[in-house]
Short mmCIF file of C-alpha atoms and ligand atoms in Angstrom, two decimals:
data_model
loop_
_atom_site.label_atom_id
_atom_site.label_comp_id
_atom_site.label_asym_id
_atom_site.label_seq_id
_atom_site.Cartn_x
_atom_site.Cartn_y
_atom_site.Cartn_z
CA UNK A 2 181.69 162.45 291.22
CA UNK A 3 181.20 162.96 287.47
CA UNK A 4 182.62 160.68 284.77
CA UNK A 5 186.00 162.29 284.38
CA UNK A 6 187.06 160.38 281.11
CA UNK A 7 187.62 163.26 278.75
CA UNK A 8 189.69 161.29 276.17
CA UNK A 9 189.12 162.60 272.76
CA UNK A 10 187.14 159.53 271.57
CA UNK A 11 185.57 157.23 274.06
CA UNK A 12 183.59 154.54 272.49
CA UNK A 13 181.16 152.96 274.88
CA UNK A 14 179.74 150.06 272.93
CA UNK A 15 177.00 148.52 274.85
CA UNK A 16 177.86 145.20 276.60
CA UNK A 17 175.27 142.76 274.78
CA UNK A 18 174.22 141.35 278.33
CA UNK A 19 173.91 144.75 279.85
CA UNK A 20 171.92 147.11 277.59
CA UNK A 21 172.83 150.80 277.83
CA UNK A 22 170.32 153.47 278.59
CA UNK A 23 171.45 156.84 277.74
CA UNK A 24 169.50 159.78 279.23
CA UNK A 25 170.13 163.20 277.75
CA UNK A 26 169.59 165.97 280.44
CA UNK A 27 170.26 165.48 284.17
CA UNK A 28 167.75 167.89 285.64
CA UNK A 29 164.98 166.64 287.85
CA UNK A 30 163.25 164.41 284.95
CA UNK A 31 166.69 162.73 283.87
CA UNK A 32 167.73 162.33 287.43
CA UNK A 33 164.40 160.60 288.44
CA UNK A 34 164.38 158.24 285.51
CA UNK A 35 167.97 157.16 286.24
CA UNK A 36 167.23 156.81 289.92
CA UNK A 37 164.01 154.75 289.67
CA UNK A 38 165.51 152.64 286.73
CA UNK A 39 168.74 151.83 288.95
CA UNK A 40 166.99 151.31 292.26
CA UNK A 41 163.56 149.96 291.65
CA UNK A 42 164.32 147.71 288.79
CA UNK A 43 167.49 146.36 290.00
CA UNK A 44 166.73 142.76 288.40
CA UNK A 45 167.06 144.29 284.82
CA UNK A 46 170.39 145.86 285.50
CA UNK A 47 170.87 148.03 282.59
CA UNK A 48 174.02 150.46 282.30
CA UNK A 49 172.72 153.86 282.81
CA UNK A 50 174.63 156.90 281.58
CA UNK A 51 173.19 160.49 282.20
CA UNK A 52 174.68 163.30 279.82
CA UNK A 53 174.60 166.49 281.92
CA UNK A 54 177.02 169.43 281.70
CA UNK A 55 176.24 170.60 285.17
CA UNK A 56 178.61 169.35 287.97
CA UNK A 57 175.68 167.40 289.74
CA UNK A 58 172.75 165.38 288.49
CA UNK A 59 169.24 166.39 289.72
CA UNK A 60 169.50 170.08 289.76
CA UNK A 61 168.46 171.05 286.13
CA UNK A 62 167.46 174.74 285.18
CA UNK A 63 165.06 175.05 288.12
CA UNK A 64 166.92 173.89 291.11
CA UNK A 65 170.48 174.84 290.08
CA UNK A 66 169.98 178.47 291.10
CA UNK A 67 172.10 179.86 294.02
CA UNK A 68 169.79 182.79 294.43
CA UNK A 69 168.24 182.89 297.99
CA UNK A 70 165.28 184.75 296.76
CA UNK A 71 164.28 181.77 294.42
CA UNK A 72 161.84 179.53 296.46
CA UNK A 73 160.05 176.37 295.47
CA UNK A 74 156.58 177.31 294.52
CA UNK A 75 154.97 173.95 295.56
CA UNK A 76 154.95 173.26 299.35
CA UNK A 77 157.92 170.98 300.35
CA UNK A 78 155.43 168.18 301.49
CA UNK A 79 154.44 167.78 297.90
CA UNK A 80 157.56 167.70 296.32
CA UNK A 81 159.32 164.40 296.42
CA UNK A 82 161.64 162.20 294.39
CA UNK A 83 159.50 159.21 295.50
CA UNK A 84 155.81 159.50 294.54
CA UNK A 85 154.81 156.80 297.05
CA UNK A 86 156.40 158.80 299.69
CA UNK A 87 155.23 162.32 299.05
CA UNK A 88 156.73 163.88 302.28
CA UNK A 89 160.26 162.45 301.49
CA UNK A 90 161.74 165.87 300.90
CA UNK A 91 160.12 167.43 303.94
CA UNK A 92 161.43 164.51 306.02
CA UNK A 93 165.05 165.10 304.38
CA UNK A 94 164.74 168.70 305.35
CA UNK A 95 163.80 167.72 309.03
CA UNK A 96 166.68 164.99 309.24
CA UNK A 97 169.16 167.31 307.92
CA UNK A 98 167.94 170.60 309.71
CA UNK A 99 168.20 171.99 306.33
CA UNK A 100 166.30 175.21 306.82
CA UNK A 101 168.10 176.04 310.08
CA UNK A 102 169.70 179.21 308.41
CA UNK A 103 166.24 180.07 306.65
CA UNK A 104 163.56 181.23 309.24
CA UNK A 105 161.38 182.51 306.37
CA UNK A 106 161.02 178.90 305.02
CA UNK A 107 158.40 177.91 307.47
CA UNK A 108 155.02 179.46 307.32
CA UNK A 109 152.44 180.05 309.82
CA UNK A 110 150.10 177.43 308.47
CA UNK A 111 152.90 174.67 308.85
CA UNK A 112 153.93 174.50 305.25
CA UNK A 113 157.48 174.88 304.38
CA UNK A 114 158.70 176.80 301.11
CA UNK A 115 162.52 176.44 301.29
CA UNK A 116 164.99 177.96 298.76
CA UNK A 117 164.73 176.35 295.42
CA UNK A 118 168.42 175.28 295.53
CA UNK A 119 167.78 172.99 298.59
CA UNK A 120 165.46 170.78 296.44
CA UNK A 121 168.32 170.32 294.04
CA UNK A 122 170.71 169.56 296.91
CA UNK A 123 168.08 166.93 297.94
CA UNK A 124 167.77 165.21 294.36
CA UNK A 125 171.56 165.53 293.88
CA UNK A 126 172.21 163.78 297.21
CA UNK A 127 169.79 161.01 296.25
CA UNK A 128 171.71 160.35 292.99
CA UNK A 129 175.19 160.61 294.47
CA UNK A 130 175.49 157.15 295.94
CA UNK A 131 174.34 155.68 292.48
CA UNK A 132 176.95 157.69 290.84
CA UNK A 133 179.69 156.70 293.25
CA UNK A 134 178.97 153.01 292.84
CA UNK A 135 178.68 153.28 289.10
CA UNK A 136 175.06 152.35 288.91
CA UNK A 137 174.50 155.60 287.15
CA UNK A 138 177.28 157.17 285.15
CA UNK A 139 177.46 160.98 284.97
CA UNK A 140 178.90 162.10 281.68
CA UNK A 141 179.51 165.86 282.41
CA UNK A 142 179.16 166.85 278.91
CA UNK A 143 176.62 168.42 276.42
CA UNK A 144 175.33 165.88 273.76
CA UNK A 145 176.26 167.55 270.35
CA UNK A 146 174.81 164.88 267.89
CA UNK A 147 172.66 161.84 267.85
CA UNK A 148 172.10 159.37 264.86
CA UNK A 149 171.16 156.06 264.33
CA UNK A 150 173.97 153.49 263.81
CA UNK A 151 172.29 149.96 263.17
CA UNK A 152 170.50 149.16 266.28
CA UNK A 153 172.32 151.62 268.44
CA UNK A 154 171.91 155.38 268.94
CA UNK A 155 175.19 157.04 268.50
CA UNK A 156 175.76 160.10 270.78
CA UNK A 157 178.50 162.58 270.24
CA UNK A 158 179.36 164.85 273.09
CA UNK A 159 181.30 168.08 273.89
CA UNK A 160 184.13 166.25 275.43
CA UNK A 161 184.81 164.40 272.12
CA UNK A 162 183.21 161.22 273.29
CA UNK A 163 181.00 158.74 271.32
CA UNK A 164 178.39 156.60 273.08
CA UNK A 165 176.39 153.68 271.48
CA UNK A 166 173.19 153.22 273.40
CA UNK A 167 170.41 150.77 273.18
CA UNK A 168 167.92 153.20 274.58
CA UNK A 169 167.59 156.88 274.49
CA UNK A 170 165.72 159.13 276.78
CA UNK A 171 165.29 162.92 275.91
CA UNK A 172 164.87 164.77 279.20
CA UNK A 173 166.18 168.24 278.04
CA UNK A 174 162.93 169.89 278.86
CA UNK A 175 163.35 173.76 278.94
CA UNK A 176 165.19 175.31 275.80
CA UNK A 177 166.17 179.04 276.43
CA UNK A 178 163.41 181.61 276.06
CA UNK A 179 163.28 183.18 272.64
CA UNK A 180 163.29 187.00 272.51
CA UNK A 181 159.73 188.22 271.23
CA UNK A 182 160.15 189.65 267.76
CA UNK A 183 158.98 193.13 268.67
CA UNK A 184 161.88 193.46 271.23
CA UNK A 185 164.72 192.19 268.82
CA UNK A 186 165.83 195.87 268.32
CA UNK A 187 166.80 195.99 271.98
CA UNK A 188 169.42 193.16 271.71
CA UNK A 189 172.31 195.41 271.80
CA UNK A 190 171.34 197.39 274.80
CA UNK A 191 173.55 196.81 277.92
CA UNK A 192 170.70 196.29 280.14
CA UNK A 193 168.29 194.28 277.99
CA UNK A 194 168.24 190.78 279.60
CA UNK A 195 166.98 188.23 277.22
CA UNK A 196 167.25 185.15 279.52
CA UNK A 197 166.94 185.93 283.30
CA UNK A 198 167.52 182.36 284.19
CA UNK A 199 171.34 182.79 283.24
CA UNK A 200 173.11 183.28 286.61
CA UNK A 201 174.34 186.66 287.19
CA UNK A 202 172.23 188.05 284.23
CA UNK A 203 170.36 190.55 286.62
CA UNK A 204 173.63 192.34 287.71
CA UNK A 205 173.45 194.83 284.98
CA UNK A 206 170.25 196.38 286.56
CA UNK A 207 171.24 199.18 288.56
CA UNK A 208 169.44 200.21 291.97
CA UNK A 209 167.52 202.96 290.57
CA UNK A 210 166.64 201.62 287.10
CA UNK A 211 162.96 202.01 285.80
CA UNK A 212 162.52 198.62 284.69
CA UNK A 213 160.19 196.96 282.12
CA UNK A 214 159.48 193.19 282.84
CA UNK A 215 157.97 191.47 279.78
CA UNK A 216 155.91 188.62 281.09
CA UNK A 217 154.11 188.20 284.46
CA UNK A 218 154.42 184.66 285.51
CA UNK A 219 156.75 182.71 288.04
CA UNK A 220 159.95 183.90 286.12
CA UNK A 221 158.86 187.60 286.47
CA UNK A 222 158.18 186.90 290.14
CA UNK A 223 161.74 185.47 290.55
CA UNK A 224 163.23 188.50 288.94
CA UNK A 225 161.34 191.05 291.05
CA UNK A 226 162.18 188.95 294.35
CA UNK A 227 165.90 188.77 293.31
CA UNK A 228 166.15 192.42 292.58
CA UNK A 229 164.32 193.32 295.82
CA UNK A 230 166.89 191.11 297.75
CA UNK A 231 169.75 192.83 296.02
CA UNK A 232 168.55 196.41 296.85
CA UNK A 233 166.60 197.59 293.63
CA UNK A 234 164.34 200.50 294.48
CA UNK A 235 163.46 201.70 291.04
CA UNK A 236 159.97 201.53 289.46
CA UNK A 237 158.78 198.23 287.83
CA UNK A 238 156.34 197.76 284.96
CA UNK A 239 155.31 194.23 284.45
CA UNK A 240 153.21 193.37 281.38
CA UNK A 241 151.41 190.50 279.84
CA UNK A 242 148.60 190.39 277.31
CA UNK A 243 145.98 189.85 279.96
CA UNK A 244 147.74 191.41 282.91
CA UNK A 245 147.21 188.28 285.00
CA UNK A 246 149.42 187.65 287.81
CA UNK A 247 150.42 184.26 289.23
CA UNK A 248 148.19 183.50 292.19
CA UNK A 249 149.31 182.59 295.85
CA UNK A 250 148.60 179.40 297.58
CA UNK A 251 145.42 178.62 299.91
CA UNK A 252 145.73 179.91 303.39
CA UNK A 253 145.36 176.46 304.73
CA UNK A 254 145.90 172.85 303.20
CA UNK A 255 142.88 171.44 301.53
CA UNK A 256 142.15 168.15 299.94
CA UNK A 257 141.68 168.28 296.08
CA UNK A 258 137.77 168.83 295.29
CA UNK A 259 135.61 167.83 292.30
CA UNK A 260 135.74 165.13 289.70
CA UNK A 261 136.72 165.75 286.05
CA UNK A 262 137.52 162.39 284.63
CA UNK A 263 134.24 160.59 284.65
CA UNK A 264 132.15 160.89 282.65
CA UNK A 265 134.70 161.76 280.00
CA UNK A 266 134.75 165.61 279.24
CA UNK A 267 135.08 166.03 275.41
CA UNK A 268 135.35 169.57 274.89
CA UNK A 269 137.01 172.73 276.51
CA UNK A 270 133.82 174.61 276.99
CA UNK A 271 132.39 171.75 279.06
CA UNK A 272 135.52 171.48 280.98
CA UNK A 273 135.36 174.99 281.72
CA UNK A 274 131.78 174.80 282.89
CA UNK A 275 132.59 171.86 285.06
CA UNK A 276 135.51 173.68 286.77
CA UNK A 277 133.42 176.91 287.36
CA UNK A 278 130.65 174.67 288.96
CA UNK A 279 133.12 172.91 291.08
CA UNK A 280 134.63 176.13 292.37
CA UNK A 281 130.95 177.24 293.49
CA UNK A 282 130.36 173.72 295.15
CA UNK A 283 133.66 173.95 296.82
CA UNK A 284 132.86 177.38 298.20
CA UNK A 285 129.57 175.83 299.58
CA UNK A 286 131.83 173.54 301.73
CA UNK A 287 134.27 176.33 302.55
CA UNK A 288 136.98 175.25 300.23
CA UNK A 289 138.76 177.74 297.75
CA UNK A 290 139.38 177.47 293.99
CA UNK A 291 142.93 175.93 294.98
CA UNK A 292 141.31 172.66 295.87
CA UNK A 293 139.34 172.57 292.53
CA UNK A 294 142.55 173.32 290.55
CA UNK A 295 144.59 170.84 292.51
CA UNK A 296 142.03 168.08 291.52
CA UNK A 297 142.17 169.26 287.75
CA UNK A 298 146.05 168.91 288.10
CA UNK A 299 145.82 165.54 289.64
CA UNK A 300 143.45 164.27 286.97
CA UNK A 301 145.24 166.15 284.12
CA UNK A 302 146.38 163.08 282.35
CA UNK A 303 142.90 161.52 282.24
CA UNK A 304 141.24 164.99 281.33
CA UNK A 305 143.75 165.42 278.57
CA UNK A 306 143.34 162.05 277.20
CA UNK A 307 139.60 162.51 276.94
CA UNK A 308 139.99 165.73 275.06
CA UNK A 309 140.01 165.28 271.12
CA UNK A 310 143.26 166.96 269.42
CA UNK A 311 141.16 170.07 268.24
CA UNK A 312 139.88 170.57 271.69
CA UNK A 313 143.38 170.37 273.26
CA UNK A 314 144.59 172.92 270.89
CA UNK A 315 141.61 175.11 271.70
CA UNK A 316 142.51 174.80 275.40
CA UNK A 317 146.08 175.79 274.82
CA UNK A 318 144.92 178.74 272.76
CA UNK A 319 142.16 180.19 275.03
CA UNK A 320 142.65 178.73 278.45
CA UNK A 321 146.33 178.28 279.06
CA UNK A 322 147.02 181.78 280.48
CA UNK A 323 144.20 181.41 283.04
CA UNK A 324 145.39 177.82 283.83
CA UNK A 325 149.07 179.00 284.15
CA UNK A 326 148.29 181.73 286.84
CA UNK A 327 146.18 179.34 288.82
CA UNK A 328 148.13 176.30 288.57
CA UNK A 329 151.74 177.70 288.92
CA UNK A 330 151.32 179.38 292.43
CA UNK A 331 153.75 181.81 293.72
CA UNK A 332 155.88 181.03 296.84
CA UNK A 333 154.30 183.03 299.78
CA UNK A 334 157.60 184.83 300.53
CA UNK A 335 157.81 186.03 296.86
CA UNK A 336 154.05 187.06 296.90
CA UNK A 337 154.77 189.25 299.95
CA UNK A 338 157.72 191.13 298.05
CA UNK A 339 155.31 191.62 294.99
CA UNK A 340 152.33 192.70 296.96
CA UNK A 341 154.53 195.24 298.95
CA UNK A 342 156.09 196.65 295.68
CA UNK A 343 152.44 197.07 294.41
CA UNK A 344 151.16 198.48 297.49
CA UNK A 345 153.88 200.95 297.63
CA UNK A 346 153.25 201.95 294.04
CA UNK A 347 156.61 200.91 293.05
CA UNK A 348 155.26 198.25 290.76
CA UNK A 349 152.45 198.07 288.22
CA UNK A 350 151.09 195.10 286.39
CA UNK A 351 149.53 196.09 282.98
CA UNK A 352 147.60 194.08 280.55
CA UNK A 353 149.37 195.30 277.37
CA UNK A 354 151.76 194.12 274.41
CA UNK A 355 154.55 195.91 272.78
CA UNK A 356 154.08 197.19 269.35
CA UNK A 357 157.47 198.84 268.84
CA UNK A 358 160.91 199.11 270.74
CA UNK A 359 163.94 201.01 270.12
CA UNK A 360 167.05 202.13 271.76
CA UNK A 361 167.57 205.92 272.15
CA UNK A 362 170.69 207.00 273.80
CA UNK A 363 171.00 204.89 276.81
CA UNK A 364 167.14 204.42 277.25
CA UNK A 365 164.71 202.01 275.85
CA UNK A 366 161.71 203.26 274.27
CA UNK A 367 158.65 201.16 273.87
CA UNK A 368 155.19 201.62 272.63
CA UNK A 369 152.81 199.71 274.88
CA UNK A 370 149.37 198.84 273.52
CA UNK A 371 147.06 198.35 276.36
CA UNK A 372 144.47 195.55 276.10
CA UNK A 373 141.89 198.42 276.54
CA UNK A 374 142.85 202.01 275.67
CA UNK A 375 145.20 203.72 273.19
CA UNK A 376 148.82 203.00 272.88
CA UNK A 377 151.34 204.85 274.84
CA UNK A 378 155.07 205.41 274.55
CA UNK A 379 157.23 204.65 277.74
CA UNK A 380 160.93 205.11 278.44
CA UNK A 381 162.85 202.69 280.65
CA UNK A 382 166.41 202.17 281.75
CA UNK A 383 166.29 198.35 281.50
CA UNK A 384 164.23 195.50 280.25
CA UNK A 385 164.00 191.83 281.20
CA UNK A 386 162.31 189.15 279.02
CA UNK A 387 160.48 186.56 281.31
CA UNK A 388 158.12 184.87 278.73
CA UNK A 389 159.56 181.52 279.73
CA UNK A 390 161.25 178.61 277.68
CA UNK A 391 160.29 178.48 273.99
CA UNK A 392 158.85 174.95 274.02
CA UNK A 393 157.30 175.26 270.57
CA UNK A 394 160.83 175.85 269.15
CA UNK A 395 162.30 172.75 270.80
CA UNK A 396 163.16 171.06 267.57
CA UNK A 397 165.29 173.85 266.51
CA UNK A 398 166.93 174.69 269.94
CA UNK A 399 169.80 172.25 269.54
CA UNK A 400 171.31 170.88 266.35
CA UNK A 401 171.04 167.14 267.56
CA UNK A 402 167.18 167.60 268.08
CA UNK A 403 166.96 169.29 264.49
CA UNK A 404 168.93 166.30 263.21
CA UNK A 405 166.44 163.70 264.75
CA UNK A 406 163.79 165.65 263.24
CA UNK A 407 165.34 165.81 259.81
CA UNK A 408 165.92 162.08 259.88
CA UNK A 409 162.39 161.32 260.86
CA UNK A 410 162.71 160.30 264.31
CA UNK A 411 160.98 163.25 266.08
CA UNK A 412 158.14 165.83 265.50
CA UNK A 413 156.37 168.59 267.30
CA UNK A 414 153.23 167.24 269.07
CA UNK A 415 150.04 168.54 267.54
CA UNK A 416 149.34 171.06 270.28
CA UNK A 417 152.94 172.51 269.88
CA UNK A 418 153.78 171.99 273.65
CA UNK A 419 156.69 169.56 273.15
CA UNK A 420 157.79 166.35 271.35
CA UNK A 421 155.13 163.99 269.99
CA UNK A 422 155.03 160.64 271.88
CA UNK A 423 152.58 157.96 272.39
CA UNK A 424 151.15 156.90 275.72
CA UNK A 425 154.03 154.81 276.56
CA UNK A 426 156.14 157.99 276.11
CA UNK A 427 157.92 156.53 272.97
CA UNK A 428 158.73 159.22 270.25
CA UNK A 429 156.56 159.35 267.26
CA UNK A 430 158.51 160.11 264.14
CA UNK A 431 157.71 162.34 261.19
CA UNK A 432 155.86 159.54 259.40
CA UNK A 433 153.80 158.69 262.33
CA UNK A 434 155.71 155.55 263.43
CA UNK A 435 156.83 155.14 267.01
CA UNK A 436 160.30 154.03 267.89
CA UNK A 437 160.25 151.99 271.12
CA UNK A 438 164.03 152.68 271.94
CA UNK A 439 163.44 156.53 271.98
CA UNK A 440 161.49 157.91 274.88
CA UNK A 441 160.62 161.31 276.08
CA UNK A 442 160.65 162.06 279.78
CA UNK A 443 159.36 165.17 281.64
CA UNK A 444 157.53 168.39 280.47
CA UNK A 445 158.43 167.72 276.65
CA UNK A 446 155.85 164.90 276.80
CA UNK A 447 152.98 166.99 278.03
CA UNK A 448 151.36 167.20 274.61
CA UNK A 449 150.57 163.55 275.20
CA UNK A 450 150.14 163.39 279.04
CA UNK A 451 148.62 166.80 279.82
CA UNK A 452 149.62 168.37 283.03
CA UNK A 453 153.43 167.52 283.40
CA UNK A 454 155.19 170.68 284.30
CA UNK A 455 155.67 170.33 288.00
CA UNK A 456 155.70 167.98 290.82
CA UNK A 457 154.41 165.54 291.61
CA UNK A 458 153.59 164.83 288.03
CA UNK A 459 157.05 164.95 286.81
CA UNK A 460 158.33 162.30 289.17
CA UNK A 461 155.40 160.12 288.47
CA UNK A 462 156.05 160.41 284.76
CA UNK A 463 159.71 159.41 285.44
CA UNK A 464 158.74 156.44 287.30
CA UNK A 465 156.35 155.54 284.65
CA UNK A 466 159.40 155.96 282.01
CA UNK A 467 161.70 153.87 284.03
CA UNK A 468 159.01 151.16 284.35
CA UNK A 469 158.73 151.11 280.50
CA UNK A 470 162.37 151.03 280.06
CA UNK A 471 162.63 148.13 282.50
CA UNK A 472 159.97 146.28 280.77
CA UNK A 473 161.89 146.67 277.40
CA UNK A 474 165.17 145.67 278.76
CA UNK A 475 163.74 142.49 280.45
CA UNK A 476 161.73 141.41 277.31
CA UNK A 477 164.99 142.13 275.23
CA UNK A 478 166.95 139.75 277.62
CA UNK A 479 164.36 137.00 277.21
CA UNK A 480 164.16 137.14 273.52
CA UNK A 481 167.82 137.73 273.04
C1 LIG B 28 162.55 178.54 287.10
C2 LIG B 28 161.60 177.36 287.29
C3 LIG B 28 161.33 177.08 288.65
C4 LIG B 28 160.46 175.99 289.02
N1 LIG B 28 159.96 175.73 290.32
C5 LIG B 28 159.31 174.70 290.47
C6 LIG B 28 158.88 174.35 291.78
O1 LIG B 28 159.13 175.12 292.79
N2 LIG B 28 158.04 173.22 292.05
C7 LIG B 28 157.49 172.56 291.19
O2 LIG B 28 156.90 171.46 291.20
N3 LIG B 28 158.06 172.78 289.82
C8 LIG B 28 158.83 173.85 289.39
N4 LIG B 28 159.19 173.95 288.27
C9 LIG B 28 158.82 173.10 287.31
C10 LIG B 28 159.73 171.78 287.14
O3 LIG B 28 159.95 171.17 288.30
C11 LIG B 28 160.92 172.16 286.39
O4 LIG B 28 160.45 172.44 285.38
C12 LIG B 28 162.14 171.11 286.36
O5 LIG B 28 163.23 171.92 285.94
C13 LIG B 28 161.77 170.04 285.16
O6 LIG B 28 163.03 169.41 285.28
P1 LIG B 28 163.68 168.75 283.83
O7 LIG B 28 164.87 167.79 284.12
O8 LIG B 28 162.53 168.12 283.12
O9 LIG B 28 164.16 169.95 283.06
P2 LIG B 28 165.36 170.87 283.22
O10 LIG B 28 165.53 171.37 284.65
O11 LIG B 28 165.36 171.88 282.10
O12 LIG B 28 166.67 169.96 282.91
C14 LIG B 28 167.05 169.65 281.68
C15 LIG B 28 168.51 169.41 281.82
O13 LIG B 28 169.02 168.98 280.40
C16 LIG B 28 170.38 169.51 280.24
N5 LIG B 28 170.57 169.48 278.97
C17 LIG B 28 169.92 170.21 277.87
N6 LIG B 28 170.51 170.04 276.78
C18 LIG B 28 171.57 169.06 276.99
C19 LIG B 28 172.39 168.38 276.06
N7 LIG B 28 172.51 168.69 274.69
N8 LIG B 28 173.32 167.47 276.58
C20 LIG B 28 173.27 167.07 277.82
N9 LIG B 28 172.47 167.90 278.82
C21 LIG B 28 171.50 168.70 278.26
C22 LIG B 28 170.31 170.84 280.94
O14 LIG B 28 171.64 171.21 281.35
C23 LIG B 28 169.41 170.56 282.14
O15 LIG B 28 170.14 170.39 283.23
C24 LIG B 28 160.04 175.24 287.84
C25 LIG B 28 160.49 175.43 286.48
C26 LIG B 28 161.33 176.47 286.36
C27 LIG B 28 161.75 176.70 284.93
#
């Protein structure tokens, strides 16, 4: 049960013998830090409070969805809260007979791709006993302001509370997507959906609407799958600059293949050559590209660390779209829905950008500039933006983040992927100094850690952050 104290001013001064760790964000990242700090590092016994407005800790943006068409995009056997037990989620599914009502979850090759909400249920169930015993406090509130108050971090929240913490972990990950500038004129259209991750946002789309989907990744796939399950039968045009579609999984499970961390690869071009060669070598032993990309993912931290910052920027600028469609794989059930829609000619995937958009009557008129060819004018009944969270704008996405930036505690990382931190996940402020009491957990730390968008990397990083916090608390206890 969440912390029910909603008195207008609660002041939680840290007990000097029990330092307080405040975690902002109770999605997978914040939940995993709290879980591992509370259970694995019992000897240090810090007080832990997680700020999360959702009723449960552990779901966050990805796993809070109630839409049955939304599936995990990594097989259940690789999604675990416990990195040392990769099959923990799969075992939980078996123990709880959790896909009994979902015959599509199990695939012919034995892999399991359940509904996404089930993973949220698994993480929330792991956290619940800790919340009930008070080992982890769930403050069901939005943090509205954070500032320094002597040795403490002072947090104000939407329930009128004030909390004074010794250590602060930022685990808020995904800001809302920002509407591309060229689509701003559509904002007032009743069937323009700027953020499809908001529950019920697709309800405005009518069954026969001719739909434009801006973006072509996993969020777009979610949208098409959701609409198919709710009976949408209109035409769909899905566009992205390169027209690349998220790829599916390998037909059979494979071990990762290749080696990319030694000798250290120092340039993007070199990395690309190595990956291409590994794909050729993998094919020679009957493995697919999936095995190579899995190895790149697994060694992502080392690869990233070996690249100088200008090369990291080059990689983000030139290779990211290709990386995204190979690394973020689509669940097989969702892939089938998309394949069918394309085969039946109901859906087209275009390499194009929008140069102009306007509302005319109840229609949406857009000028599409194809990657090759001449611009064309198209008319749609509805449009959905699926370009994903605007991580580059993270510091302006919430007032307290802007405030921390304005007071020199935070800055954007040099690749623009998230918040700048060192290799201990400590935030690096505007003047380049690190703050050992301010840590970043999850995807917002990927500018430093490289691949950090999905499991198992997110949980591995959370274990690392919990470990770092435990060391700090322990050494403070010794010196204090
Ligand atoms: C739609 C989607 C589907 C995905 N599916 C998969 C998958 O199947 N497999 C996989 O491996 N990875 C997947 N990922 C990637 C990864 O697992 C997710 O990104 C995961 O959500 C990361 O969790 P998080 O806690 O870091 O971030 P989030 O889920 O964004 O959680 C952040 C939390 O912070 C809270 N918060 C924000 N601001 C405040 C504030 N001011 N005060 C208090 N709380 C605040 C939010 O309410 C939110 O719950 C998916 C990602 C997305 C976006």
